[in-house]
XYZ file of C-alpha atoms in Angstrom:
384
model
C 11.824 12.251 -9.160
C 10.839 8.890 -10.559
C 12.316 5.895 -10.633
C 11.914 2.195 -11.822
C 10.532 -0.405 -9.692
C 11.044 -3.850 -11.094
C 7.932 -6.263 -10.715
C 6.450 -9.645 -11.559
C 3.589 -11.048 -11.443
C 2.873 -15.008 -10.260
C 0.124 -16.935 -11.619
C -1.350 -15.494 -14.742
C -5.000 -16.426 -14.828
C -7.653 -13.849 -14.746
C -6.182 -12.140 -11.660
C -3.015 -11.889 -12.796
C -3.881 -10.149 -15.467
C -5.784 -7.539 -13.492
C -2.804 -7.370 -11.466
C -0.807 -6.471 -14.839
C -2.914 -4.287 -16.092
C -2.960 -2.343 -12.921
C 0.474 -1.979 -12.737
C 0.427 -0.418 -16.331
C -2.531 1.840 -15.344
C -0.675 3.579 -12.296
C 1.163 6.049 -13.889
C -2.132 7.568 -15.490
C -4.180 7.683 -12.586
C -1.707 8.646 -9.954
C 1.053 10.277 -11.642
C 2.587 11.673 -8.166
C 4.098 8.509 -7.165
C 7.868 8.873 -7.493
C 7.907 4.642 -7.919
C 6.562 3.549 -11.160
C 6.655 -0.176 -11.896
C 8.587 -1.875 -14.704
C 7.079 -5.529 -15.642
C 10.432 -7.451 -15.577
C 9.290 -11.380 -15.218
C 6.030 -13.213 -15.323
C 5.476 -16.579 -14.049
C 3.174 -19.472 -14.492
C 3.081 -23.496 -14.375
C 0.782 -23.930 -17.306
C 3.121 -24.695 -20.646
C 2.592 -21.259 -22.785
C 0.669 -19.065 -20.574
C 3.729 -17.291 -19.052
C 5.604 -16.647 -22.215
C 1.877 -15.277 -23.966
C 1.598 -13.014 -21.144
C 5.324 -11.701 -21.754
C 4.113 -11.140 -25.350
C 0.994 -9.406 -24.847
C 2.058 -7.010 -22.021
C 5.700 -6.409 -22.270
C 7.244 -8.656 -19.788
C 11.184 -8.736 -20.021
C 11.421 -12.432 -18.783
C 8.614 -15.363 -18.817
C 9.295 -18.553 -16.746
C 7.571 -21.807 -15.547
C 8.759 -21.748 -11.992
C 8.190 -18.877 -9.564
C 11.549 -19.765 -7.669
C 13.221 -18.189 -10.906
C 11.904 -14.828 -10.317
C 12.520 -15.156 -6.313
C 16.600 -15.429 -7.607
C 15.821 -12.276 -9.918
C 17.772 -9.262 -8.399
C 16.052 -7.053 -10.940
C 12.497 -7.707 -9.269
C 11.843 -5.378 -6.385
C 8.108 -6.690 -5.713
C 5.937 -9.415 -6.622
C 2.336 -9.955 -7.542
C 1.154 -13.394 -5.956
C -2.186 -14.677 -7.758
C -0.899 -18.167 -7.630
C -3.396 -20.890 -6.327
C -3.835 -20.508 -2.375
C -2.016 -23.502 -1.729
C 0.919 -22.064 -2.952
C 0.431 -18.908 -1.404
C 2.590 -19.873 1.986
C 5.612 -21.295 0.031
C 5.568 -18.389 -2.371
C 4.832 -15.236 -0.170
C 7.481 -16.303 2.476
C 10.300 -16.799 -0.046
C 9.691 -13.632 -2.003
C 9.860 -11.941 1.699
C 12.759 -13.436 2.464
C 14.356 -12.664 -0.858
C 13.671 -9.094 0.259
C 11.104 -8.552 -2.303
C 7.667 -6.415 -1.589
C 4.624 -8.552 -1.882
C 0.884 -7.968 -3.466
C -0.571 -11.115 -2.554
C -4.172 -12.044 -3.618
C -6.541 -13.066 -0.351
C -6.823 -15.281 1.613
C -3.025 -15.870 2.048
C -3.242 -19.753 2.297
C -5.322 -21.910 3.201
C -5.476 -21.010 7.023
C -4.682 -18.357 9.658
C -1.305 -20.295 10.299
C -0.087 -19.712 6.617
C -1.353 -15.943 6.656
C 1.049 -15.832 9.791
C 3.944 -17.024 8.190
C 3.697 -14.575 5.173
C 3.167 -12.013 7.821
C 6.425 -12.772 9.782
C 8.447 -13.535 6.789
C 7.658 -10.040 5.550
C 8.315 -8.350 8.891
C 11.492 -10.106 9.431
C 12.732 -9.197 6.131
C 11.385 -5.358 6.489
C 8.993 -5.250 3.096
C 5.978 -4.098 2.759
C 2.775 -6.443 1.884
C -0.911 -5.059 0.300
C -3.718 -7.966 0.320
C -6.212 -8.137 -2.473
C -9.151 -7.180 -0.460
C -10.167 -4.856 -3.124
C -13.918 -4.128 -2.106
C -13.119 -1.943 0.790
C -11.200 0.333 -1.778
C -14.613 1.385 -3.273
C -14.635 5.268 -2.636
C -18.490 4.586 -1.647
C -16.910 2.007 0.830
C -14.317 4.358 2.224
C -17.421 7.318 2.321
C -19.661 4.769 4.606
C -16.465 4.349 6.933
C -16.231 8.149 7.359
C -19.952 8.440 7.811
C -19.962 5.680 10.289
C -16.591 7.131 12.212
C -18.138 10.691 12.509
C -21.594 9.293 14.261
C -23.881 10.473 11.317
C -25.764 6.897 12.055
C -25.329 7.176 16.033
C -23.765 4.003 17.190
C -24.096 0.983 15.082
C -26.120 -1.565 16.138
C -26.596 -4.404 13.669
C -24.949 -5.201 10.241
C -26.019 -7.565 7.439
C -23.135 -8.543 5.005
C -23.875 -10.757 1.815
C -21.710 -12.026 -1.051
C -23.494 -14.085 -3.241
C -22.447 -15.382 -6.684
C -23.408 -18.170 -9.555
C -19.925 -18.674 -10.413
C -20.177 -22.594 -9.158
C -23.591 -22.882 -9.547
C -23.258 -25.104 -13.074
C -23.245 -29.037 -12.203
C -20.757 -28.788 -15.114
C -18.019 -26.380 -13.396
C -14.630 -28.327 -13.509
C -13.538 -29.829 -10.353
C -10.247 -27.394 -10.474
C -8.209 -26.890 -7.164
C -10.916 -24.726 -5.946
C -12.801 -27.367 -4.794
C -10.007 -29.268 -3.080
C -9.516 -29.180 0.742
C -5.620 -29.217 0.199
C -5.421 -26.756 -2.735
C -8.474 -24.666 -2.293
C -8.986 -24.555 1.500
C -12.578 -23.896 2.658
C -13.975 -22.832 -0.498
C -16.545 -19.819 -0.448
C -14.789 -19.172 3.064
C -11.546 -18.336 1.426
C -13.184 -17.041 -1.808
C -15.974 -14.791 -0.430
C -16.291 -14.743 3.389
C -12.429 -13.412 3.496
C -14.003 -10.076 1.836
C -16.757 -10.152 4.240
C -14.661 -10.264 7.201
C -12.747 -7.810 5.950
C -15.415 -5.266 5.372
C -16.895 -6.110 8.554
C -13.661 -5.444 10.406
C -12.869 -2.232 7.923
C -16.189 -0.555 8.969
C -17.217 -1.857 12.374
C -13.825 -3.001 14.141
C -12.773 -6.490 15.526
C -14.886 -9.015 15.663
C -15.140 -10.803 18.993
C -16.755 -13.927 18.498
C -19.083 -15.852 15.787
C -21.510 -19.022 15.199
C -21.281 -20.407 11.741
C -23.160 -23.013 9.819
C -21.682 -24.223 5.950
C -23.126 -26.428 3.430
C -22.207 -28.310 0.154
C -24.786 -28.395 -2.220
C -23.050 -29.619 -5.302
C -21.300 -32.705 -3.929
C -19.174 -33.719 -6.966
C -18.012 -32.297 -10.334
C -16.142 -33.483 -13.407
C -12.461 -33.475 -13.564
C -10.859 -31.272 -16.327
C -8.951 -33.116 -19.019
C -6.366 -30.037 -19.416
C -5.297 -26.831 -18.082
C -8.323 -24.611 -17.058
C -8.919 -20.710 -16.331
C -11.412 -18.991 -14.171
C -14.501 -20.795 -13.760
C -14.946 -23.234 -16.807
C -17.119 -26.192 -17.233
C -15.707 -29.824 -17.764
C -19.015 -31.845 -19.149
C -18.406 -35.685 -19.760
C -15.251 -35.587 -17.637
C -14.815 -38.296 -14.555
C -16.508 -36.978 -11.489
C -14.749 -36.665 -8.119
C -16.103 -35.145 -4.703
C -16.059 -31.347 -3.902
C -14.568 -31.358 -0.793
C -15.072 -27.616 0.690
C -17.774 -25.268 1.183
C -20.595 -23.724 -0.819
C -21.979 -21.970 1.179
C -21.686 -20.086 4.798
C -23.831 -18.327 7.269
C -22.510 -16.716 10.487
C -23.814 -14.386 13.116
C -20.852 -12.102 14.307
C -20.426 -10.227 17.603
C -18.296 -6.989 17.294
C -16.120 -5.830 19.834
C -17.928 -2.667 20.137
C -21.277 -4.475 20.904
C -23.070 -4.630 17.753
C -24.302 -7.248 16.266
C -23.912 -8.874 12.762
C -25.036 -11.456 10.181
C -22.367 -12.541 6.944
C -23.684 -14.933 4.124
C -22.048 -16.096 1.348
C -22.632 -18.513 -1.414
C -20.937 -19.590 -4.682
C -23.888 -21.564 -6.295
C -26.586 -18.906 -5.650
C -28.473 -19.338 -9.005
C -29.719 -16.109 -10.008
C -27.173 -14.007 -8.565
C -23.886 -12.442 -9.712
C -21.742 -10.382 -7.899
C -24.446 -9.526 -5.329
C -21.906 -8.228 -2.905
C -23.084 -5.567 -0.390
C -24.095 -4.222 3.398
C -26.647 -2.786 5.283
C -25.634 -1.001 8.461
C -27.843 -0.270 10.958
C -27.231 2.708 13.824
C -28.902 4.256 16.630
C -29.869 7.283 14.551
C -29.794 5.927 11.018
C -28.505 3.789 8.317
C -25.974 2.955 5.615
C -26.753 0.444 2.340
C -23.962 -0.323 -0.357
C -24.355 -2.826 -3.160
C -21.461 -3.566 -5.201
C -23.388 -3.656 -8.481
C -24.287 -0.503 -8.154
C -20.625 0.726 -6.539
C -20.785 4.655 -7.294
C -24.082 4.855 -5.054
C -24.535 4.999 -1.399
C -27.907 4.709 0.433
C -27.781 6.962 4.046
C -30.875 7.503 6.106
C -29.690 10.092 8.838
C -31.496 12.567 10.859
C -33.983 12.978 13.919
C -37.126 11.240 12.887
C -36.340 7.860 13.754
C -39.855 6.405 12.389
C -40.089 6.866 8.758
C -36.844 8.511 8.204
C -36.246 8.655 4.614
C -33.271 7.002 2.645
C -31.248 9.249 0.065
C -28.871 7.751 -2.396
C -25.578 9.631 -2.372
C -23.675 9.498 -6.113
C -20.202 9.486 -4.737
C -17.439 11.998 -6.401
C -14.184 13.602 -5.907
C -13.548 13.651 -2.031
C -14.579 10.388 -1.359
C -11.800 7.606 -1.299
C -9.655 7.306 -4.641
C -12.526 8.475 -6.681
C -10.722 11.904 -7.871
C -8.090 9.936 -9.653
C -10.863 8.151 -12.610
C -13.398 10.695 -12.742
C -13.737 14.597 -12.406
C -16.929 14.902 -11.118
C -20.077 12.864 -9.197
C -21.596 9.657 -10.664
C -19.763 8.670 -12.972
C -19.178 5.358 -13.170
C -15.988 3.018 -11.858
C -15.429 -0.686 -12.598
C -13.694 -3.400 -10.418
C -10.443 -2.985 -12.568
C -10.421 0.366 -10.882
C -10.969 -0.870 -7.590
C -7.337 -3.064 -8.369
C -5.371 -0.310 -9.598
C -6.337 1.547 -6.185
C -4.572 -1.510 -4.580
C -1.836 -0.991 -6.645
C -1.067 2.388 -5.812
C -1.415 1.399 -1.920
C 1.260 -1.167 -2.673
C 3.584 1.118 -4.643
C 3.062 3.751 -2.169
C 3.159 1.780 1.116
C 7.163 0.849 -0.800
C 7.494 4.589 -1.802
C 7.005 5.844 2.016
C 8.058 2.551 3.865
C 4.591 2.284 5.821
C 1.577 0.501 5.314
C -1.348 2.049 3.192
C -4.495 -0.053 2.091
C -5.029 -3.659 3.631
C -1.885 -5.423 5.138
C -1.031 -9.012 5.747
C -2.153 -8.396 9.388
C -5.668 -7.686 8.117
C -5.249 -10.866 5.991
C -4.195 -12.466 9.577
C -7.093 -11.193 10.880
C -9.535 -12.284 8.259
C -8.164 -15.820 8.020
C -8.501 -16.218 12.163
C -12.239 -15.240 11.410
C -12.782 -18.238 8.738
C -10.883 -20.730 10.756
C -13.300 -20.083 13.546
C -16.219 -20.101 11.155
C -14.865 -23.816 10.450
C -14.607 -24.636 14.209
C -18.269 -23.168 15.145
C -19.616 -24.976 12.079
C -18.039 -28.340 12.743
C -19.053 -28.132 16.769
C -22.068 -26.526 16.379
C -21.000 -23.683 19.310
C -19.938 -19.844 19.160
C -16.080 -19.402 18.572
C -13.577 -16.802 19.122
C -11.352 -15.600 16.043
C -8.626 -14.592 18.677
């Protein structure tokens, strides 16, 4: 029996739009869900943005203040795509109001913030899904199964990279993303949080780490009006960049495996160069987000000069079959968010967690905090 679930979106920049479109696509890709999202309300503090979203996508109500959504009895679930410094306040308020939450990473500015949101959700008995979308790629799901089955032997070492140029231009506006108080730890929260989640999803818990960070663009121009995405602001008054552009980190896993995680938001010549190389005692597996439907696999008994085969993912790998009928048909970034929305609605429908959870957000945030401590002190640190 199909029933409607009133949903709301808080924060309607690019990510708010992605969440909204994912809700609208859900019935087409996952018709078996008994819950069907109904767009009830949207909130954004930028004048006119919520009204424009309501007119374009069909939300029943538009608001400037997210507190109106917390008090709205029509809303049963909320997407939180607001700036990082608002995650704790909005997440805890929505959970305490009895609303299930789909919240973007890194769920606040610290592990303390993430724990507060997770605690509020647990106390209220609501479900929480977190925007670690890269784990939703069918190729990543296939890699996880391959590793768990021992196809590459015992994992020895991994390299995870997240390089992009979205902040490389010297005229990029000094938005909240570059402020410590509102944007937190910069590239650690933006990109390294995804890397930590991939590491944990594929290889298990991180026991200890050693990190180094850097700020390569020390100042940027302040915007004169509202901004979205990574806008430029030539000619404005300059202010300091307060958080990190780059992080490199050595990882030690509880399994005994070793790893390297590297992330940068100012890598000229790199656009969404995200991926991993995982090596084991009998083989290896490789993935590049830019070739999302391909998985490089080396396995066998040769050890030396062992070849690598390209596997095209298809039905049977993750949630691929909900989008394409046969192997090697392309999927895109927005499809990963549809999978995330599916996990969110399924969690609510069945009363048990699917996909990335608030506990995953806590573990990721604890690792990011440990990276910051390690970089500051020049020592190894534990995420515990």
